[in-house]
């Protein structure tokens, strides 16, 4: 009756929990405390545009990624650790300044200077006085993007910032800034206009009163990149930055764009300037501290894509040794006249720091991360230890475990990584990192029902990738190279990040998009157009990108293209389409007719980043629109409940400067929404009426896409790879009404019984220990202890845990019958918590392990519980709650012919071996105890008798000694516990042999110490 009573109580409780309370406004944040995200990689780095080091701290380097924050290595790049998480409000790093006179003092300017279309804005300057262990914000929050930070060579309180400014609209917060009190106050010492900022500045190597600065007119628009203007040029100060004058002798004097400087203490009067200009762009050199200049190289490769690159560095000990970072990495040994390309682990190069104490030591930044050389570029550290991938989207397949897919910026193909390790890779997690076709832009969409087929995109080019052969079939719509074109001259306008969508009703139906919606039924061999132009298509936006100096037409700025496609899972032929210039359209008859349903009041021109047809109702959908590229940072998130005829703005609770990139409705619980913004995650429990932070342990980084899959929350980021929040079931079950009740034990999600090697929390990627998630809610801290028991179908405990730190186990153990019936003493676990809020306890699916003399009876070496039904009982202050759950067999075992009956037989024999091991250890401990007594009585014969028994039980110390009983038992246990299988005949035979060996020793021991129930004979 007791078990029935528990079940009855819990059923009533859950009826209250799953009741959808539409009036719910704000869920207690403590409900979210037990839920955390985990990184699943990849660990191949993303873009880095700033690096730094200091000669007094060899082996210590910093890299600033464009979406992953600031990282530090203390071992020449063998390991990297993030040092900005928890301090910085943005993940985009523009420049790193380390005080030459005091390397513990650092200033970091945020907002990368590589102004490509996915650039992330900065949030000012941060300062550390302990080499990056902690940080404080020190101002300049509205400067947008920072090109350089330089610290005075002898006074760490004096620093300069070259602020590019807001990349998208004019603003006055740009120019050259100076602090003379360690960042407490800043003064703008050089300002030209609200459209012209500064990309770089440098101190004279021996006279800090002399400073050089490069003015840059830069503006990024969705349809173009502006780099350069009449106000650009080089400015010089000779009084420590108080006054400035423009220097022009020998320099271009018409259109001037981005400028970068290099100086060398080896020749203090020499200055190099890499200058984007028309006419006259190239590398310039001054030999008189910037007064006059000479063009030394106009090689085009030095200035390819200058808005993105344009970086020059000089060797501190040899001023003729000059380096330029561009698509390739270039070196000159004769002051810039001739150039040789150097190999780095990745192309697209951005920054270089050379150690002045050892000029063979460099750190170099590129689109694949940062790499360090100690031999002048012959060998480099790896980029495979930097979890800073920039991902454009996330798709999932139907494998077990499921895999995640995305386009990774600056990777050769789209990528796929597993949610959990599918096998033990001999090279670690990188062995699971696989190509998925297409290229860096993605998406890569696995075919439902056949994960080996992936529909992939590369900058508007559709392909079908076959994992089995590694080959890719190309079916480009229009089959035309879109580079270099004016958009309205193209038959089909494809954005580089062109969507692919597979119908949820028919896996043979695949959608792709230009300005039209395209559909194929034969994997791309033939395509049909099923829509008119569904974009705004304003003529003045159809322009050649890259002005007024450097043409740059790669499709990245193609405006007026379809950016999002989603077909409703509730109604076939109900298709939603959004364009990157604002319009939203819907068809309810499979493309025969289309209706413009763009929300009224939505500012025009924004990018429809995400459309989410409700998985619950066909008439409901959500839309997230980005306008920050037009200077509007507000979140634009809408809901319709009438097929788009009207929309409601649903952004209450999301900060005013957090643009929303993605939104998803939970397929299990209607009205439970997840929103990904430029700076983190949010959740709504009332269908968008109210939002609250769902950031938890997720680092600050743009959330580019979200999927809710198999009860997990799966996200992609623009700078920190993929992340998963496992098991959302507490959010599915909890309501405000339910949480006001007594302690709540949520129903655990059924879980598969898996075997893989987990790793430690904080590792990236992180693979947690397999187990059942047991979630419980405490409204207030209990007065007494908390216990948690795992029960079998006979309601017998097989594991038990408590918050009370019990004394260590004694020699007493239950009889063999008692052990078989599940007589279990609760063990202390610090993972079982008593504080108010949600807690997640993970049962590792194992029985209790063998007893040992240290009192540590844990699950180490213990058998896995067989698949079947189980119960969990939580007791708080004497009040018990009960829930049921199932342990499921690994679905992959079916292909191997392994059955549940096999696993049950394995469990029975394994538990018999555990019992044999426990009794043998008790026997050994008793013999050791009795031997001490014999020694105290000086009974040599009895001591010798006990030594003889010990020799049988325990292996003698030494190299390759013959294993005795205990080691033989452990060997058998280990053999049987390596995998899921039916025990072999030899396992049973060997168990009987070891059991008989044990029984013989027991009989011998009883001759001296009498019958002991702790180690009686085993039948």
mmCIF file with all atom_site columns, C-alpha atoms in Angstrom, residues 440-564:
data_model
loop_
_atom_site.group_PDB
_atom_site.id
_atom_site.type_symbol
_atom_site.label_atom_id
_atom_site.label_alt_id
_atom_site.label_comp_id
_atom_site.label_asym_id
_atom_site.label_entity_id
_atom_site.label_seq_id
_atom_site.pdbx_PDB_ins_code
_atom_site.Cartn_x
_atom_site.Cartn_y
_atom_site.Cartn_z
_atom_site.occupancy
_atom_site.B_iso_or_equiv
_atom_site.pdbx_formal_charge
_atom_site.auth_seq_id
_atom_site.auth_comp_id
_atom_site.auth_asym_id
_atom_site.auth_atom_id
_atom_site.pdbx_PDB_model_num
ATOM 1   C CA . UNK A 1 440 ? 31.543 28.161 -44.563 1.00 0.00 ? 440 UNK A CA 1
ATOM 2   C CA . UNK A 1 441 ? 28.141 29.764 -45.067 1.00 0.00 ? 441 UNK A CA 1
ATOM 3   C CA . UNK A 1 442 ? 25.974 26.702 -44.691 1.00 0.00 ? 442 UNK A CA 1
ATOM 4   C CA . UNK A 1 443 ? 23.385 25.620 -44.057 1.00 0.00 ? 443 UNK A CA 1
ATOM 5   C CA . UNK A 1 444 ? 23.861 21.870 -44.087 1.00 0.00 ? 444 UNK A CA 1
ATOM 6   C CA . UNK A 1 445 ? 20.548 20.047 -43.690 1.00 0.00 ? 445 UNK A CA 1
ATOM 7   C CA . UNK A 1 446 ? 20.561 16.270 -43.196 1.00 0.00 ? 446 UNK A CA 1
ATOM 8   C CA . UNK A 1 447 ? 17.885 14.365 -45.053 1.00 0.00 ? 447 UNK A CA 1
ATOM 9   C CA . UNK A 1 448 ? 15.223 13.019 -42.687 1.00 0.00 ? 448 UNK A CA 1
ATOM 10  C CA . UNK A 1 449 ? 15.436 9.242  -42.600 1.00 0.00 ? 449 UNK A CA 1
ATOM 11  C CA . UNK A 1 450 ? 18.912 9.130  -44.151 1.00 0.00 ? 450 UNK A CA 1
ATOM 12  C CA . UNK A 1 451 ? 21.523 11.182 -42.330 1.00 0.00 ? 451 UNK A CA 1
ATOM 13  C CA . UNK A 1 452 ? 24.197 10.159 -44.845 1.00 0.00 ? 452 UNK A CA 1
ATOM 14  C CA . UNK A 1 453 ? 22.642 12.569 -47.337 1.00 0.00 ? 453 UNK A CA 1
ATOM 15  C CA . UNK A 1 454 ? 23.121 16.268 -46.549 1.00 0.00 ? 454 UNK A CA 1
ATOM 16  C CA . UNK A 1 455 ? 21.638 19.153 -48.500 1.00 0.00 ? 455 UNK A CA 1
ATOM 17  C CA . UNK A 1 456 ? 24.241 21.900 -48.370 1.00 0.00 ? 456 UNK A CA 1
ATOM 18  C CA . UNK A 1 457 ? 24.737 25.477 -49.503 1.00 0.00 ? 457 UNK A CA 1
ATOM 19  C CA . UNK A 1 458 ? 27.844 27.434 -50.386 1.00 0.00 ? 458 UNK A CA 1
ATOM 20  C CA . UNK A 1 459 ? 27.128 31.096 -51.077 1.00 0.00 ? 459 UNK A CA 1
ATOM 21  C CA . UNK A 1 460 ? 23.948 30.340 -52.992 1.00 0.00 ? 460 UNK A CA 1
ATOM 22  C CA . UNK A 1 461 ? 25.129 27.102 -54.573 1.00 0.00 ? 461 UNK A CA 1
ATOM 23  C CA . UNK A 1 462 ? 23.087 23.989 -53.716 1.00 0.00 ? 462 UNK A CA 1
ATOM 24  C CA . UNK A 1 463 ? 24.718 20.587 -53.401 1.00 0.00 ? 463 UNK A CA 1
ATOM 25  C CA . UNK A 1 464 ? 24.013 17.089 -52.121 1.00 0.00 ? 464 UNK A CA 1
ATOM 26  C CA . UNK A 1 465 ? 26.776 15.666 -49.952 1.00 0.00 ? 465 UNK A CA 1
ATOM 27  C CA . UNK A 1 466 ? 27.079 11.920 -49.386 1.00 0.00 ? 466 UNK A CA 1
ATOM 28  C CA . UNK A 1 467 ? 28.980 11.062 -46.209 1.00 0.00 ? 467 UNK A CA 1
ATOM 29  C CA . UNK A 1 468 ? 29.588 7.504  -47.354 1.00 0.00 ? 468 UNK A CA 1
ATOM 30  C CA . UNK A 1 469 ? 31.582 8.448  -50.443 1.00 0.00 ? 469 UNK A CA 1
ATOM 31  C CA . UNK A 1 470 ? 32.681 11.923 -49.351 1.00 0.00 ? 470 UNK A CA 1
ATOM 32  C CA . UNK A 1 471 ? 31.506 13.221 -52.714 1.00 0.00 ? 471 UNK A CA 1
ATOM 33  C CA . UNK A 1 472 ? 29.263 16.173 -53.419 1.00 0.00 ? 472 UNK A CA 1
ATOM 34  C CA . UNK A 1 473 ? 26.814 16.514 -56.297 1.00 0.00 ? 473 UNK A CA 1
ATOM 35  C CA . UNK A 1 474 ? 26.347 20.124 -57.390 1.00 0.00 ? 474 UNK A CA 1
ATOM 36  C CA . UNK A 1 475 ? 22.990 21.418 -58.589 1.00 0.00 ? 475 UNK A CA 1
ATOM 37  C CA . UNK A 1 476 ? 23.412 25.195 -58.686 1.00 0.00 ? 476 UNK A CA 1
ATOM 38  C CA . UNK A 1 477 ? 20.223 26.996 -59.596 1.00 0.00 ? 477 UNK A CA 1
ATOM 39  C CA . UNK A 1 478 ? 21.077 29.049 -62.670 1.00 0.00 ? 478 UNK A CA 1
ATOM 40  C CA . UNK A 1 479 ? 24.615 27.593 -62.663 1.00 0.00 ? 479 UNK A CA 1
ATOM 41  C CA . UNK A 1 480 ? 26.060 31.121 -62.784 1.00 0.00 ? 480 UNK A CA 1
ATOM 42  C CA . UNK A 1 481 ? 28.985 32.621 -60.884 1.00 0.00 ? 481 UNK A CA 1
ATOM 43  C CA . UNK A 1 482 ? 27.425 35.469 -58.903 1.00 0.00 ? 482 UNK A CA 1
ATOM 44  C CA . UNK A 1 483 ? 30.676 37.152 -57.870 1.00 0.00 ? 483 UNK A CA 1
ATOM 45  C CA . UNK A 1 484 ? 31.359 40.602 -59.252 1.00 0.00 ? 484 UNK A CA 1
ATOM 46  C CA . UNK A 1 485 ? 27.802 41.279 -60.420 1.00 0.00 ? 485 UNK A CA 1
ATOM 47  C CA . UNK A 1 486 ? 25.470 44.121 -59.789 1.00 0.00 ? 486 UNK A CA 1
ATOM 48  C CA . UNK A 1 487 ? 22.565 42.343 -58.056 1.00 0.00 ? 487 UNK A CA 1
ATOM 49  C CA . UNK A 1 488 ? 19.817 43.451 -60.448 1.00 0.00 ? 488 UNK A CA 1
ATOM 50  C CA . UNK A 1 489 ? 21.826 42.129 -63.395 1.00 0.00 ? 489 UNK A CA 1
ATOM 51  C CA . UNK A 1 490 ? 21.478 38.585 -62.050 1.00 0.00 ? 490 UNK A CA 1
ATOM 52  C CA . UNK A 1 491 ? 18.700 36.227 -63.057 1.00 0.00 ? 491 UNK A CA 1
ATOM 53  C CA . UNK A 1 492 ? 18.728 34.819 -59.522 1.00 0.00 ? 492 UNK A CA 1
ATOM 54  C CA . UNK A 1 493 ? 19.954 36.823 -56.538 1.00 0.00 ? 493 UNK A CA 1
ATOM 55  C CA . UNK A 1 494 ? 21.490 34.495 -53.953 1.00 0.00 ? 494 UNK A CA 1
ATOM 56  C CA . UNK A 1 495 ? 22.790 35.721 -50.605 1.00 0.00 ? 495 UNK A CA 1
ATOM 57  C CA . UNK A 1 496 ? 25.874 33.854 -49.399 1.00 0.00 ? 496 UNK A CA 1
ATOM 58  C CA . UNK A 1 497 ? 23.865 32.463 -46.436 1.00 0.00 ? 497 UNK A CA 1
ATOM 59  C CA . UNK A 1 498 ? 21.013 31.082 -48.521 1.00 0.00 ? 498 UNK A CA 1
ATOM 60  C CA . UNK A 1 499 ? 18.398 28.981 -46.706 1.00 0.00 ? 499 UNK A CA 1
ATOM 61  C CA . UNK A 1 500 ? 17.585 25.332 -47.346 1.00 0.00 ? 500 UNK A CA 1
ATOM 62  C CA . UNK A 1 501 ? 14.473 23.784 -45.849 1.00 0.00 ? 501 UNK A CA 1
ATOM 63  C CA . UNK A 1 502 ? 13.132 20.238 -46.033 1.00 0.00 ? 502 UNK A CA 1
ATOM 64  C CA . UNK A 1 503 ? 9.378  19.814 -45.840 1.00 0.00 ? 503 UNK A CA 1
ATOM 65  C CA . UNK A 1 504 ? 8.302  18.304 -42.493 1.00 0.00 ? 504 UNK A CA 1
ATOM 66  C CA . UNK A 1 505 ? 5.645  16.364 -44.425 1.00 0.00 ? 505 UNK A CA 1
ATOM 67  C CA . UNK A 1 506 ? 7.724  14.881 -47.239 1.00 0.00 ? 506 UNK A CA 1
ATOM 68  C CA . UNK A 1 507 ? 11.529 14.465 -47.056 1.00 0.00 ? 507 UNK A CA 1
ATOM 69  C CA . UNK A 1 508 ? 11.679 14.486 -50.865 1.00 0.00 ? 508 UNK A CA 1
ATOM 70  C CA . UNK A 1 509 ? 10.508 18.116 -50.945 1.00 0.00 ? 509 UNK A CA 1
ATOM 71  C CA . UNK A 1 510 ? 13.403 20.539 -50.521 1.00 0.00 ? 510 UNK A CA 1
ATOM 72  C CA . UNK A 1 511 ? 13.172 24.341 -50.692 1.00 0.00 ? 511 UNK A CA 1
ATOM 73  C CA . UNK A 1 512 ? 15.941 26.771 -51.656 1.00 0.00 ? 512 UNK A CA 1
ATOM 74  C CA . UNK A 1 513 ? 15.712 30.501 -52.294 1.00 0.00 ? 513 UNK A CA 1
ATOM 75  C CA . UNK A 1 514 ? 16.990 33.396 -54.359 1.00 0.00 ? 514 UNK A CA 1
ATOM 76  C CA . UNK A 1 515 ? 14.544 36.290 -54.677 1.00 0.00 ? 515 UNK A CA 1
ATOM 77  C CA . UNK A 1 516 ? 12.164 33.468 -55.572 1.00 0.00 ? 516 UNK A CA 1
ATOM 78  C CA . UNK A 1 517 ? 11.271 30.318 -53.675 1.00 0.00 ? 517 UNK A CA 1
ATOM 79  C CA . UNK A 1 518 ? 12.580 27.226 -55.451 1.00 0.00 ? 518 UNK A CA 1
ATOM 80  C CA . UNK A 1 519 ? 11.461 23.633 -54.893 1.00 0.00 ? 519 UNK A CA 1
ATOM 81  C CA . UNK A 1 520 ? 12.934 20.300 -55.913 1.00 0.00 ? 520 UNK A CA 1
ATOM 82  C CA . UNK A 1 521 ? 11.488 16.792 -55.653 1.00 0.00 ? 521 UNK A CA 1
ATOM 83  C CA . UNK A 1 522 ? 14.590 14.981 -56.900 1.00 0.00 ? 522 UNK A CA 1
ATOM 84  C CA . UNK A 1 523 ? 17.381 16.292 -54.649 1.00 0.00 ? 523 UNK A CA 1
ATOM 85  C CA . UNK A 1 524 ? 18.218 19.236 -56.874 1.00 0.00 ? 524 UNK A CA 1
ATOM 86  C CA . UNK A 1 525 ? 18.388 17.624 -60.306 1.00 0.00 ? 525 UNK A CA 1
ATOM 87  C CA . UNK A 1 526 ? 15.456 19.787 -61.362 1.00 0.00 ? 526 UNK A CA 1
ATOM 88  C CA . UNK A 1 527 ? 14.015 22.884 -59.734 1.00 0.00 ? 527 UNK A CA 1
ATOM 89  C CA . UNK A 1 528 ? 10.757 24.772 -60.086 1.00 0.00 ? 528 UNK A CA 1
ATOM 90  C CA . UNK A 1 529 ? 10.038 28.359 -59.088 1.00 0.00 ? 529 UNK A CA 1
ATOM 91  C CA . UNK A 1 530 ? 6.925  28.488 -56.910 1.00 0.00 ? 530 UNK A CA 1
ATOM 92  C CA . UNK A 1 531 ? 6.744  32.184 -56.106 1.00 0.00 ? 531 UNK A CA 1
ATOM 93  C CA . UNK A 1 532 ? 7.162  35.662 -57.549 1.00 0.00 ? 532 UNK A CA 1
ATOM 94  C CA . UNK A 1 533 ? 9.894  37.940 -56.240 1.00 0.00 ? 533 UNK A CA 1
ATOM 95  C CA . UNK A 1 534 ? 9.139  37.998 -52.505 1.00 0.00 ? 534 UNK A CA 1
ATOM 96  C CA . UNK A 1 535 ? 11.604 40.737 -51.584 1.00 0.00 ? 535 UNK A CA 1
ATOM 97  C CA . UNK A 1 536 ? 11.411 44.523 -51.307 1.00 0.00 ? 536 UNK A CA 1
ATOM 98  C CA . UNK A 1 537 ? 13.820 44.922 -54.241 1.00 0.00 ? 537 UNK A CA 1
ATOM 99  C CA . UNK A 1 538 ? 14.396 48.669 -53.924 1.00 0.00 ? 538 UNK A CA 1
ATOM 100 C CA . UNK A 1 539 ? 16.388 49.764 -57.006 1.00 0.00 ? 539 UNK A CA 1
ATOM 101 C CA . UNK A 1 540 ? 18.763 52.056 -55.101 1.00 0.00 ? 540 UNK A CA 1
ATOM 102 C CA . UNK A 1 541 ? 19.959 49.101 -53.013 1.00 0.00 ? 541 UNK A CA 1
ATOM 103 C CA . UNK A 1 542 ? 20.968 47.012 -56.035 1.00 0.00 ? 542 UNK A CA 1
ATOM 104 C CA . UNK A 1 543 ? 24.501 48.376 -56.243 1.00 0.00 ? 543 UNK A CA 1
ATOM 105 C CA . UNK A 1 544 ? 28.073 47.224 -56.602 1.00 0.00 ? 544 UNK A CA 1
ATOM 106 C CA . UNK A 1 545 ? 29.389 46.618 -53.109 1.00 0.00 ? 545 UNK A CA 1
ATOM 107 C CA . UNK A 1 546 ? 32.629 48.206 -51.961 1.00 0.00 ? 546 UNK A CA 1
ATOM 108 C CA . UNK A 1 547 ? 32.983 51.932 -52.358 1.00 0.00 ? 547 UNK A CA 1
ATOM 109 C CA . UNK A 1 548 ? 34.403 54.410 -52.985 1.00 0.00 ? 548 UNK A CA 1
ATOM 110 C CA . UNK A 1 549 ? 37.820 52.742 -53.287 1.00 0.00 ? 549 UNK A CA 1
ATOM 111 C CA . UNK A 1 550 ? 37.840 48.955 -53.161 1.00 0.00 ? 550 UNK A CA 1
ATOM 112 C CA . UNK A 1 551 ? 35.263 46.879 -55.017 1.00 0.00 ? 551 UNK A CA 1
ATOM 113 C CA . UNK A 1 552 ? 34.105 43.856 -52.981 1.00 0.00 ? 552 UNK A CA 1
ATOM 114 C CA . UNK A 1 553 ? 31.331 41.765 -54.559 1.00 0.00 ? 553 UNK A CA 1
ATOM 115 C CA . UNK A 1 554 ? 31.103 38.292 -53.014 1.00 0.00 ? 554 UNK A CA 1
ATOM 116 C CA . UNK A 1 555 ? 27.335 38.037 -52.521 1.00 0.00 ? 555 UNK A CA 1
ATOM 117 C CA . UNK A 1 556 ? 27.657 39.002 -48.885 1.00 0.00 ? 556 UNK A CA 1
ATOM 118 C CA . UNK A 1 557 ? 25.988 42.331 -49.593 1.00 0.00 ? 557 UNK A CA 1
ATOM 119 C CA . UNK A 1 558 ? 23.380 41.072 -52.050 1.00 0.00 ? 558 UNK A CA 1
ATOM 120 C CA . UNK A 1 559 ? 20.244 42.697 -50.738 1.00 0.00 ? 559 UNK A CA 1
ATOM 121 C CA . UNK A 1 560 ? 16.673 41.730 -51.572 1.00 0.00 ? 560 UNK A CA 1
ATOM 122 C CA . UNK A 1 561 ? 17.006 37.970 -51.286 1.00 0.00 ? 561 UNK A CA 1
ATOM 123 C CA . UNK A 1 562 ? 14.961 35.408 -49.366 1.00 0.00 ? 562 UNK A CA 1
ATOM 124 C CA . UNK A 1 563 ? 16.707 34.706 -46.076 1.00 0.00 ? 563 UNK A CA 1
ATOM 125 C CA . UNK A 1 564 ? 14.303 32.376 -44.261 1.00 0.00 ? 564 UNK A CA 1
#
